[in-house]
Each structure stands twice: as structure tokens, then as C-alpha cells.
GROMACS .gro file of N, CA and C in nm:
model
  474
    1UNK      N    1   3.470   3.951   7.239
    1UNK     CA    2   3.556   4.016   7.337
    1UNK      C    3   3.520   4.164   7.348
    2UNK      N    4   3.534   4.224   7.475
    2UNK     CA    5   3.508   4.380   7.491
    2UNK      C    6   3.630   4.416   7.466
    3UNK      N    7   3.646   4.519   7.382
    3UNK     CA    8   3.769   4.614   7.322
    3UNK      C    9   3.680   4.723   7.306
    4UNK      N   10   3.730   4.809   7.392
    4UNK     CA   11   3.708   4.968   7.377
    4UNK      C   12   3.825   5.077   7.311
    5UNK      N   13   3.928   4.941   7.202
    5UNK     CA   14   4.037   5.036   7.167
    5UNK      C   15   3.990   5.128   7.070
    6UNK      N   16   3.889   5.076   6.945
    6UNK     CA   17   3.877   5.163   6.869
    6UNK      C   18   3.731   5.234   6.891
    7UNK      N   19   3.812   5.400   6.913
    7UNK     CA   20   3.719   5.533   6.943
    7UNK      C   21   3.675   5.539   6.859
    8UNK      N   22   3.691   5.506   6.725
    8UNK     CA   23   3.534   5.574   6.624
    8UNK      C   24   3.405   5.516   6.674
    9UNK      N   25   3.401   5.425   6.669
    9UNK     CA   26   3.240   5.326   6.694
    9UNK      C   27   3.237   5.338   6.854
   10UNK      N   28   3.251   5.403   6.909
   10UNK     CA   29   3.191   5.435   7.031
   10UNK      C   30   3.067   5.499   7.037
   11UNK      N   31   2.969   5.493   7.136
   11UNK     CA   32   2.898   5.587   7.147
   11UNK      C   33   2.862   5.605   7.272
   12UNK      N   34   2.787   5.737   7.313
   12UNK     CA   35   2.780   5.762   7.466
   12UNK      C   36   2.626   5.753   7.477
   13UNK      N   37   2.549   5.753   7.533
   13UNK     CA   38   2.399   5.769   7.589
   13UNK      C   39   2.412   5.763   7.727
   14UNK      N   40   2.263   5.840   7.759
   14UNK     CA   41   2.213   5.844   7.885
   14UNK      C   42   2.132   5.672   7.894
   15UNK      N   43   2.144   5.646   8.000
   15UNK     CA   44   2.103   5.469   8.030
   15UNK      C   45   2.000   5.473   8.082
   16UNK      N   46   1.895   5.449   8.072
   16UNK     CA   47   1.800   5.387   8.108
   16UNK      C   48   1.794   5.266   8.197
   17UNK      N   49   1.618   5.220   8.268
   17UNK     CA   50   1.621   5.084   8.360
   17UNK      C   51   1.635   4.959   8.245
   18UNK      N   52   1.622   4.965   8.153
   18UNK     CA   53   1.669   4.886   8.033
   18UNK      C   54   1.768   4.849   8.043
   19UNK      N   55   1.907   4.950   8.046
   19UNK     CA   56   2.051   4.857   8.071
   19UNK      C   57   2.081   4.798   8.223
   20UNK      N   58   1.982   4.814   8.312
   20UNK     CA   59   2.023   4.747   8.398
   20UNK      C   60   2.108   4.616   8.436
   21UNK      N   61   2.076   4.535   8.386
   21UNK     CA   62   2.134   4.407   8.368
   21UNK      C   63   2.291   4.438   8.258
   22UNK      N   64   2.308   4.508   8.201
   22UNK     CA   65   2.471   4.497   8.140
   22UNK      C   66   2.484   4.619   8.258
   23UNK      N   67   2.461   4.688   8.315
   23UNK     CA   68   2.541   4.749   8.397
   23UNK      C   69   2.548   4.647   8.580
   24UNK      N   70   2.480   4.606   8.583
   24UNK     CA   71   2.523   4.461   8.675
   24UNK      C   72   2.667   4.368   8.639
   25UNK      N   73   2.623   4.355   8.537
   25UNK     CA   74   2.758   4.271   8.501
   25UNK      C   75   2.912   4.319   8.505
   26UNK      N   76   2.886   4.466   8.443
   26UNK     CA   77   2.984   4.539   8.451
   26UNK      C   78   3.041   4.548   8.603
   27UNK      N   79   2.928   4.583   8.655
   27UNK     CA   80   2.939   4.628   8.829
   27UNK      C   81   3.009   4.496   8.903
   28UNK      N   82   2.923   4.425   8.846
   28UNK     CA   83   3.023   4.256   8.933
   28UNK      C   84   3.141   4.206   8.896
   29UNK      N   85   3.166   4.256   8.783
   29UNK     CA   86   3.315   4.220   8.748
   29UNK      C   87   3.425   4.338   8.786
   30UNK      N   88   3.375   4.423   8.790
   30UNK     CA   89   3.458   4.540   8.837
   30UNK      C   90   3.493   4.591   8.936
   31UNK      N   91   3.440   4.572   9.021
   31UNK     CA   92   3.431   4.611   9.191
   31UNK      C   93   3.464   4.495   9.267
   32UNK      N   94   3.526   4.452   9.360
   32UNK     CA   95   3.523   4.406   9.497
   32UNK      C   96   3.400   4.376   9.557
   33UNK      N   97   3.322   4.452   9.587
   33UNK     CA   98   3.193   4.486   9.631
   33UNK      C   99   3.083   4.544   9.545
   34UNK      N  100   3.009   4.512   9.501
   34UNK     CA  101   2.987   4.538   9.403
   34UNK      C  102   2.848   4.626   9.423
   35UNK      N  103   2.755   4.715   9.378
   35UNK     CA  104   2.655   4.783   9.393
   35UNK      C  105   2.512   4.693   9.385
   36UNK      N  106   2.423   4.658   9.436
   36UNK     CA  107   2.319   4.534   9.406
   36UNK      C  108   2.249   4.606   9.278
   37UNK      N  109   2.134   4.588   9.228
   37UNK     CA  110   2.031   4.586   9.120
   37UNK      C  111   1.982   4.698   9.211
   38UNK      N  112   1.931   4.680   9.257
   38UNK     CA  113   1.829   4.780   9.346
   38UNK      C  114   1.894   4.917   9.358
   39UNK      N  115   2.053   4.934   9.400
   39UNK     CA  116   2.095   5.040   9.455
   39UNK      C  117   2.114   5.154   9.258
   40UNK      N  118   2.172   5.036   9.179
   40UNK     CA  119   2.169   5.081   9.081
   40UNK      C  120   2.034   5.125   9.032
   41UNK      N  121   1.921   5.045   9.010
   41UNK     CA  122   1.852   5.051   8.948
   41UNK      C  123   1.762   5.204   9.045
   42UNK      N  124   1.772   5.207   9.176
   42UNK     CA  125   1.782   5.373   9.230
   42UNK      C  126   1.844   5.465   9.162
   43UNK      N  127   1.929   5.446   9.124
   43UNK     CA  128   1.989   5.580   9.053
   43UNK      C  129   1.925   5.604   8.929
   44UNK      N  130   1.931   5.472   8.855
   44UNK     CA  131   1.843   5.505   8.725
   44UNK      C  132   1.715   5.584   8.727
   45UNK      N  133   1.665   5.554   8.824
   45UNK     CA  134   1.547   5.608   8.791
   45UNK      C  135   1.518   5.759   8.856
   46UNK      N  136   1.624   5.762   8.928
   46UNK     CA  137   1.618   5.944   9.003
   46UNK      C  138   1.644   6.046   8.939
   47UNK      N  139   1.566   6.133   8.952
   47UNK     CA  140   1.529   6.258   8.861
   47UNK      C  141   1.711   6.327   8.850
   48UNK      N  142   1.758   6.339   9.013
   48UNK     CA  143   1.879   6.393   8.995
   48UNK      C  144   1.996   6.298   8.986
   49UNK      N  145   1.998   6.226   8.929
   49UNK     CA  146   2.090   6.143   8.851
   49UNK      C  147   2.161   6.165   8.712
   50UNK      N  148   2.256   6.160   8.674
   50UNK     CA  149   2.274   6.128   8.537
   50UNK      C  150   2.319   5.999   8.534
   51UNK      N  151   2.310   5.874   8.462
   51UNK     CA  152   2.358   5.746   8.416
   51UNK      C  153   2.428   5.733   8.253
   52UNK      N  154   2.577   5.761   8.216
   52UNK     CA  155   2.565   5.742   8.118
   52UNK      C  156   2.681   5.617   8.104
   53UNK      N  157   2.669   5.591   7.972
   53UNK     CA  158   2.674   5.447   7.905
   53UNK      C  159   2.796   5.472   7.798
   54UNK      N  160   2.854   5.388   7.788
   54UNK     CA  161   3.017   5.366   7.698
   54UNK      C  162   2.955   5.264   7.610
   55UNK      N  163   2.917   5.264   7.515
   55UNK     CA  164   2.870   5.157   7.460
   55UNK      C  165   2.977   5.121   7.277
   56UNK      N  166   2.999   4.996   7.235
   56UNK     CA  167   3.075   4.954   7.129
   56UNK      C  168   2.957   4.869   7.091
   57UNK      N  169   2.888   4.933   6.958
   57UNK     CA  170   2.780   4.792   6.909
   57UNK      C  171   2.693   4.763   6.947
   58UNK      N  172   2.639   4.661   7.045
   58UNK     CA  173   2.546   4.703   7.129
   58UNK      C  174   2.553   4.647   7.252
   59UNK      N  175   2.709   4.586   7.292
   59UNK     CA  176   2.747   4.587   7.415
   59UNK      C  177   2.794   4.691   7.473
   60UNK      N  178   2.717   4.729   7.627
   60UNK     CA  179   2.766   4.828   7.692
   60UNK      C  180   2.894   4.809   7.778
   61UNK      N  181   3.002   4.920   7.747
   61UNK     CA  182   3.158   4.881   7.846
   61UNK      C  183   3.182   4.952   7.940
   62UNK      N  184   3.092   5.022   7.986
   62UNK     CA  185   3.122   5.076   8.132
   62UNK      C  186   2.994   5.203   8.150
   63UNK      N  187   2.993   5.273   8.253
   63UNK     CA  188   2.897   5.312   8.262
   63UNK      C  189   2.944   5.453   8.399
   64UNK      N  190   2.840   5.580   8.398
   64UNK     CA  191   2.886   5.641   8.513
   64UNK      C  192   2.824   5.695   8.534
   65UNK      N  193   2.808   5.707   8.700
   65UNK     CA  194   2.679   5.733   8.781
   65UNK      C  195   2.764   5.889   8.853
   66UNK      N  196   2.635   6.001   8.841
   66UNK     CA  197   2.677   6.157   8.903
   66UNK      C  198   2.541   6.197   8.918
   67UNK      N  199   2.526   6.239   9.066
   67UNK     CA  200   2.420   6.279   9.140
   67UNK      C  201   2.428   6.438   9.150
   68UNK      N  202   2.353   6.511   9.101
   68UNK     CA  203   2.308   6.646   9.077
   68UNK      C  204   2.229   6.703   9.215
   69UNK      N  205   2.293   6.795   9.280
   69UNK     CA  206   2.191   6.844   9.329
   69UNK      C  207   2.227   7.033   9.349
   70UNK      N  208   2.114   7.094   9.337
   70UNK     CA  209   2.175   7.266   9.314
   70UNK      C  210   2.292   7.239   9.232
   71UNK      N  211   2.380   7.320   9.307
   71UNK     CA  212   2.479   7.346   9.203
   71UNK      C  213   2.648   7.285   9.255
   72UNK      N  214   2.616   7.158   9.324
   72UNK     CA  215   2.732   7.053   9.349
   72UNK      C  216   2.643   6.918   9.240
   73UNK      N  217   2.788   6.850   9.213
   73UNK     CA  218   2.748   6.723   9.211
   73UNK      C  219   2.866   6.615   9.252
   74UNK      N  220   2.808   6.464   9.271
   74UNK     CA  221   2.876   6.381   9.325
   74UNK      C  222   2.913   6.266   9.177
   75UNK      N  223   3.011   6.240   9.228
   75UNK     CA  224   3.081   6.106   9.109
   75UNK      C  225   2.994   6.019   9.172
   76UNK      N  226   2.962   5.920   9.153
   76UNK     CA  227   2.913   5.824   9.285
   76UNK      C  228   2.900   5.646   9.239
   77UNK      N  229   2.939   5.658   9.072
   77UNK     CA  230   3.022   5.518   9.073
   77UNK      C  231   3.072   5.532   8.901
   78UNK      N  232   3.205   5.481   8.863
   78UNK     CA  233   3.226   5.467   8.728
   78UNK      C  234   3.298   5.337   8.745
   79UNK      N  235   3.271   5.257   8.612
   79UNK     CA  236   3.279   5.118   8.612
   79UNK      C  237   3.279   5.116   8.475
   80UNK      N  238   3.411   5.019   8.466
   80UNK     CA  239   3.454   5.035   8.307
   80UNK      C  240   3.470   4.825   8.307
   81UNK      N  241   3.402   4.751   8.192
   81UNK     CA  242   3.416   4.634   8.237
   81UNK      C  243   3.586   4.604   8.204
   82UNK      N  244   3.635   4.486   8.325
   82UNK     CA  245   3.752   4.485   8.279
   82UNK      C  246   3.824   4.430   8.163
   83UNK      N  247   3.761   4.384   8.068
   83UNK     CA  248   3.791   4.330   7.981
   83UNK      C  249   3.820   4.473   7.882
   84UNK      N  250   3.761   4.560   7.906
   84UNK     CA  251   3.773   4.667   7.816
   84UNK      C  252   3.846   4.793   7.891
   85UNK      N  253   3.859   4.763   8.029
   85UNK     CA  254   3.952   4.878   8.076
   85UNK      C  255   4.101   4.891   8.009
   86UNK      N  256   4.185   5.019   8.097
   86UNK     CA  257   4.299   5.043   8.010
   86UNK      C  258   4.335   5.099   7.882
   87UNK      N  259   4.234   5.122   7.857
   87UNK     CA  260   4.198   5.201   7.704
   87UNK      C  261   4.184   5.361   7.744
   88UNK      N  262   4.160   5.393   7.807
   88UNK     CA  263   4.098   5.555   7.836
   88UNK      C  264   3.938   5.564   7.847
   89UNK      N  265   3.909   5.453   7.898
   89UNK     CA  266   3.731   5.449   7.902
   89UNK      C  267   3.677   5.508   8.012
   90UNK      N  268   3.766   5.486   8.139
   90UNK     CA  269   3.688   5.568   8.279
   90UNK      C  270   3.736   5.710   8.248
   91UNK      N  271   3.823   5.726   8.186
   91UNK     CA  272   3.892   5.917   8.193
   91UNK      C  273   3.745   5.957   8.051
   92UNK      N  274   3.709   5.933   7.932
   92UNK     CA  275   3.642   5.917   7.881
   92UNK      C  276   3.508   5.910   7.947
   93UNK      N  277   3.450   5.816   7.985
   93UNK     CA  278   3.347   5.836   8.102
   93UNK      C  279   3.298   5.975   8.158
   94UNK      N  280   3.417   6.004   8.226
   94UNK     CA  281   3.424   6.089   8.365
   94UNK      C  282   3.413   6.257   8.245
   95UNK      N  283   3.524   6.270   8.194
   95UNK     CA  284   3.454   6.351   8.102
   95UNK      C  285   3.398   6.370   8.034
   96UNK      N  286   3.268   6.317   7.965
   96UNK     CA  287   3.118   6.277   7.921
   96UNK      C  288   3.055   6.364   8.049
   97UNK      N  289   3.060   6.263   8.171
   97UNK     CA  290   2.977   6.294   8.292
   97UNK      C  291   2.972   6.467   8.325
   98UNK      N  292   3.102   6.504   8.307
   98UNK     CA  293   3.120   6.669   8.329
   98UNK      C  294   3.092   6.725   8.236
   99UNK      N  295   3.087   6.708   8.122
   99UNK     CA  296   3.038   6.785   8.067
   99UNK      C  297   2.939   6.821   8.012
  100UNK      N  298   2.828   6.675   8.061
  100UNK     CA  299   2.712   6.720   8.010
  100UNK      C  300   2.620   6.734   8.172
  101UNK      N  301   2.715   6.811   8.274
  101UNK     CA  302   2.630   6.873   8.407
  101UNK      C  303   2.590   7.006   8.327
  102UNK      N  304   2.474   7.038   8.406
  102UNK     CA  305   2.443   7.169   8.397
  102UNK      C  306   2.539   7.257   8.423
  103UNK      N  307   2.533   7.403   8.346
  103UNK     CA  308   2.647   7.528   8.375
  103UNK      C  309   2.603   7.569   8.515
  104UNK      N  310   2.501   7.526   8.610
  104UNK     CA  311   2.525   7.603   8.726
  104UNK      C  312   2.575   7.493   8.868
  105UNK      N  313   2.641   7.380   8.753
  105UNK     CA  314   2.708   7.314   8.854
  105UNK      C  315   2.837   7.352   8.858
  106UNK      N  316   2.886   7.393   9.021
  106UNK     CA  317   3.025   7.458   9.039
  106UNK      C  318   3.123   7.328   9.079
  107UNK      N  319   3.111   7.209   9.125
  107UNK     CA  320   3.199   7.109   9.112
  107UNK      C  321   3.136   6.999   9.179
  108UNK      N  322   3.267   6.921   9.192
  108UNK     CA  323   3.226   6.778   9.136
  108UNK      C  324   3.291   6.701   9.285
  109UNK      N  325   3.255   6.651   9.325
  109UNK     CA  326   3.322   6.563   9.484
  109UNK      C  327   3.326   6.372   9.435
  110UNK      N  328   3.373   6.314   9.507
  110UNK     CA  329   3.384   6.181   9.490
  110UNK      C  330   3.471   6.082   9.578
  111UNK      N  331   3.466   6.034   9.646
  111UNK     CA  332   3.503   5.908   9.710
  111UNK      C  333   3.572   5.790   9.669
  112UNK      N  334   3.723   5.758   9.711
  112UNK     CA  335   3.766   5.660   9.637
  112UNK      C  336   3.802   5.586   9.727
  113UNK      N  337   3.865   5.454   9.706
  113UNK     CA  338   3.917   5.359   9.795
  113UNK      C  339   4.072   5.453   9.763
  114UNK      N  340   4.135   5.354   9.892
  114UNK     CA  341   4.240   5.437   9.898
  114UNK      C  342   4.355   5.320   9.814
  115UNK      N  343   4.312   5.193   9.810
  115UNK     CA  344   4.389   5.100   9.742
  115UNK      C  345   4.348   5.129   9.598
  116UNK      N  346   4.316   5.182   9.529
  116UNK     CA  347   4.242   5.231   9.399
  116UNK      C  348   4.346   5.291   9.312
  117UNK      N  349   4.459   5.296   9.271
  117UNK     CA  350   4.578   5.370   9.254
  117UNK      C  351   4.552   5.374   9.097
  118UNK      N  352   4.468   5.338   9.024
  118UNK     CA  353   4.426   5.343   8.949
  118UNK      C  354   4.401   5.443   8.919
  119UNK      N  355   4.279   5.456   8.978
  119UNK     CA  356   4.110   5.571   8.969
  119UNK      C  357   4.171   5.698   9.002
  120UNK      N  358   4.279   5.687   9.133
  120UNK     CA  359   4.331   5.831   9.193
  120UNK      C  360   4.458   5.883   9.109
  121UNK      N  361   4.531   5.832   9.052
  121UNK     CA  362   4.602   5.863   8.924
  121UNK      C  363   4.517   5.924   8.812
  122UNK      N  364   4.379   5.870   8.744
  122UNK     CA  365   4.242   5.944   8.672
  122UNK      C  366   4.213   6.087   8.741
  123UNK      N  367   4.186   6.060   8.851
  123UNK     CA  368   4.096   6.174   8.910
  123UNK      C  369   4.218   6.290   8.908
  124UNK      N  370   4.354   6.269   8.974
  124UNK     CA  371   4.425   6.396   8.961
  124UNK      C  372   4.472   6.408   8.827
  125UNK      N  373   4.513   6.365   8.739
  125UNK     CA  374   4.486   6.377   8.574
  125UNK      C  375   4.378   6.479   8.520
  126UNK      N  376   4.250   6.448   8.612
  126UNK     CA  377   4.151   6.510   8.575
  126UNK      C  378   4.091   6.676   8.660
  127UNK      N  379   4.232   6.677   8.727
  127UNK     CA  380   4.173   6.807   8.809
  127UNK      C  381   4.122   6.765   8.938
  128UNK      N  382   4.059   6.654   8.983
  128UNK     CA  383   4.087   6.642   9.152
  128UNK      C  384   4.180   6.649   9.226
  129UNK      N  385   4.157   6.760   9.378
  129UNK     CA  386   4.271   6.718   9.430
  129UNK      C  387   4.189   6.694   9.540
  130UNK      N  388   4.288   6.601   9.633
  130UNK     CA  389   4.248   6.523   9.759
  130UNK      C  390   4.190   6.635   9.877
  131UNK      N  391   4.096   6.660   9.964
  131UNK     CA  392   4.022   6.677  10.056
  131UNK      C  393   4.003   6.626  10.176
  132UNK      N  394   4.019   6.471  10.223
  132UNK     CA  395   4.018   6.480  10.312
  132UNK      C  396   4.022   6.286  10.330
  133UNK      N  397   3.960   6.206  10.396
  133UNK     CA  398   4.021   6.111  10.422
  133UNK      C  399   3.927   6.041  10.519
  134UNK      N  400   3.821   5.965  10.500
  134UNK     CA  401   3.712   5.864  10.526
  134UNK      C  402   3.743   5.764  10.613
  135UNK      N  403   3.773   5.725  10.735
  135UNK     CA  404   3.875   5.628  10.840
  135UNK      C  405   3.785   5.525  10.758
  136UNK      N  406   3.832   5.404  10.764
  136UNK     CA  407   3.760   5.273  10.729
  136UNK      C  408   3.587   5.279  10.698
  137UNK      N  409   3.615   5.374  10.576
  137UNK     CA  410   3.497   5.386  10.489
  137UNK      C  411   3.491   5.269  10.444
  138UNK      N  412   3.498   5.173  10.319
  138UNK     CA  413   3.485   5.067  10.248
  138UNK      C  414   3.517   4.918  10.311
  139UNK      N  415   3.415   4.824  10.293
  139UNK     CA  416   3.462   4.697  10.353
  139UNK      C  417   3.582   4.647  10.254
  140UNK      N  418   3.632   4.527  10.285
  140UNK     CA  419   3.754   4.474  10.203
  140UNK      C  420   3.711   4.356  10.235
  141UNK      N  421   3.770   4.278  10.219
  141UNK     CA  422   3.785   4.156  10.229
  141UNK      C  423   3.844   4.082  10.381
  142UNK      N  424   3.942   4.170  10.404
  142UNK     CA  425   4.014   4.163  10.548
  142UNK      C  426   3.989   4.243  10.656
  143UNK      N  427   3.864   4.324  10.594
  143UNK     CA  428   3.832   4.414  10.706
  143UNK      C  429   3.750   4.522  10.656
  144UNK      N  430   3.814   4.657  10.690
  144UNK     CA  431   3.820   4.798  10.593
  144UNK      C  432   3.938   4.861  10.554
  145UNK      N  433   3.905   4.960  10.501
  145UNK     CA  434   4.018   5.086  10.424
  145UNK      C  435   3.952   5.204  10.384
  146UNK      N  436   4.047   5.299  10.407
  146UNK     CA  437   3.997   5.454  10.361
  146UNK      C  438   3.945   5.474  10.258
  147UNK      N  439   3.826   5.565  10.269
  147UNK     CA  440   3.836   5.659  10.175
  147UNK      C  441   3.935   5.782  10.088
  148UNK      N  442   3.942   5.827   9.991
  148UNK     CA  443   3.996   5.963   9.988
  148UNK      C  444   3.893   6.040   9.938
  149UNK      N  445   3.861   6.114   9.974
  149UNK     CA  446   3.775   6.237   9.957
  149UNK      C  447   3.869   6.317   9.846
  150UNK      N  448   3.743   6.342   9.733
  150UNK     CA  449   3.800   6.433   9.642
  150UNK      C  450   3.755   6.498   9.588
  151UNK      N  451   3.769   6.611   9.511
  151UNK     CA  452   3.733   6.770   9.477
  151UNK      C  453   3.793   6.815   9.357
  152UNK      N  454   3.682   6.885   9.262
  152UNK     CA  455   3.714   6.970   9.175
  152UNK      C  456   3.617   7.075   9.153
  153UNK      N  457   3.678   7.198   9.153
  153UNK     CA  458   3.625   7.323   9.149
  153UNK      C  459   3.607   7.393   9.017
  154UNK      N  460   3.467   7.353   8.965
  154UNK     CA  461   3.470   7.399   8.832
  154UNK      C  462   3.452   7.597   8.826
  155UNK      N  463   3.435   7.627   8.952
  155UNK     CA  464   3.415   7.755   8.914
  155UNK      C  465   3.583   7.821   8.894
  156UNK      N  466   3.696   7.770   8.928
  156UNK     CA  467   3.802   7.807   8.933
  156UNK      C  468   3.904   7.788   8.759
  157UNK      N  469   3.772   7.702   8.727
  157UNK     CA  470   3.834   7.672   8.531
  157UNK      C  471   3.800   7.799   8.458
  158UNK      N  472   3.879   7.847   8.373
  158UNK     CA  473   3.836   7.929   8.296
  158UNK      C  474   3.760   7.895   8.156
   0.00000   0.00000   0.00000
């Protein structure tokens, strides 16, 4: 079973095209829609990427993708498998991801579904606040649904 309750035996790494396949799995159980091999396995390998890894043992439990460029960067997928969500693994994640950006990154943007009440409860926890609002960004099942556009301004932290 994935249990991400106990924080000692955690560990974080940068992921490689190696975990591809446990971050698939993750991705298909976690999402609606899920990211293909290809789109992931793009990120892995891009210079301005970071990919890092939640790992217990030597199963990986979630994973999070942040695109670097100058001195913005983008969230641009975190995926915690669900068997191991609910623990504090995407808030965990997400701060891993920030803090190992470069110091001349001034903040952080990201895109959520708007049915996500989850993730957007995380993100303002974490210092996002909402920006702006994507008309039938994401497919669904029944159609589409919004985005929320979101923002954090690291130059405004002390």
C-alpha cells in the first residue's frame, strides 16, 4: 500500500526519464485527464524544467513539474498518487519545488481547475492568490470548466 504518513523515510529527488513509468501511473490515477508519456517525458528532459519526486522506499508517491524561465516560473503539474494523498504530500511537494528555484526567481504562476477545491485550498495556504480566470480552459467529461489563474510573488516575502 502507498502511505506517505510516515515523514521520516521520505525522500525528495530530482526525477529523471527513468521514473517515467511510476510517474504515469501516478498521472493516470490522479487526474481526470491525464498528461500522456510524451508530454511528461518533455518535461523530463527540458533543460528548464525541474521534476521532483516524493518517494517512500522505492516507490515513487507523487511527483512535481515547475518550468523555469528568467526569473518567473510556472507550477505546471503536481500529482500525489491517491492512495497516498491527504497526508500533506502535494503542500510538501509544492514546497520542495519553491524552494529549490533559483534566488532570481521572483514568482510562481499556475493554473487550476476550478472544480479542484482541493489544490485551491493548498495553493492559498501556500501564498497564492487568484488572478484571473481561464473561460472553459480544461475538458471534463461533460464538456469544459475554468481555469483559475494563480500567483505568488516571491519578491514581496521577506
Amino acid at each position: 500500500m502507498m502511505d506517505g504518513s510516515d515523514t521520516q523515510s521520505l525522500q525528495w529527488r530530482k526525477l529523471t526519464s527513468e521514473d517515467l513509468q511510476a510517474m504515469l501511473v501516478i498521472e493516470q490515477a490522479a487526474h481526470s485527464h491525464p498528461c500522456s508519456s510524451s508530454v511528461l517525458l518533455s518535461f523530463l528532459n527540458r533543460p528548464t524544467a525541474q521534476v521532483w519526486g516524493v518517494i517512500k522506499g522505492q516507490k515513487l508517491l507523487g511527483f512535481s513539474i515547475v518550468s523555469v524561465v528568467v526569473d518567473e516560473s510556472e507550477l505546471i503539474n503536481i500529482a500525489v498518487h491517491p492512495q497516498a494523498q491527504g497526508k500533506g504530500l502535494g503542500r510538501q511537494l509544492l514546497q520542495q519545488a519553491i524552494e529549490q528555484l533559483p534566488d532570481t526567481v521572483r514568482g510562481m504562476f499556475l493554473e487550476v481547475r476550478q472544480s479542484n477545491e482541493a489544490a485551491i485550498a493548498l495553493y492559498d495556504r501556500m501564498g497564492f492568490i487568484e488572478t484571473g480566470v481561464r473561460k472553459n480552459y480544461y475538458p471534463t467529461k461533460q464538456g469544459r470548466e475554468n481555469a483559475l489563474l494563480m500567483a505568488r510573488d516571491f519578491s514581496l516575502e521577506s
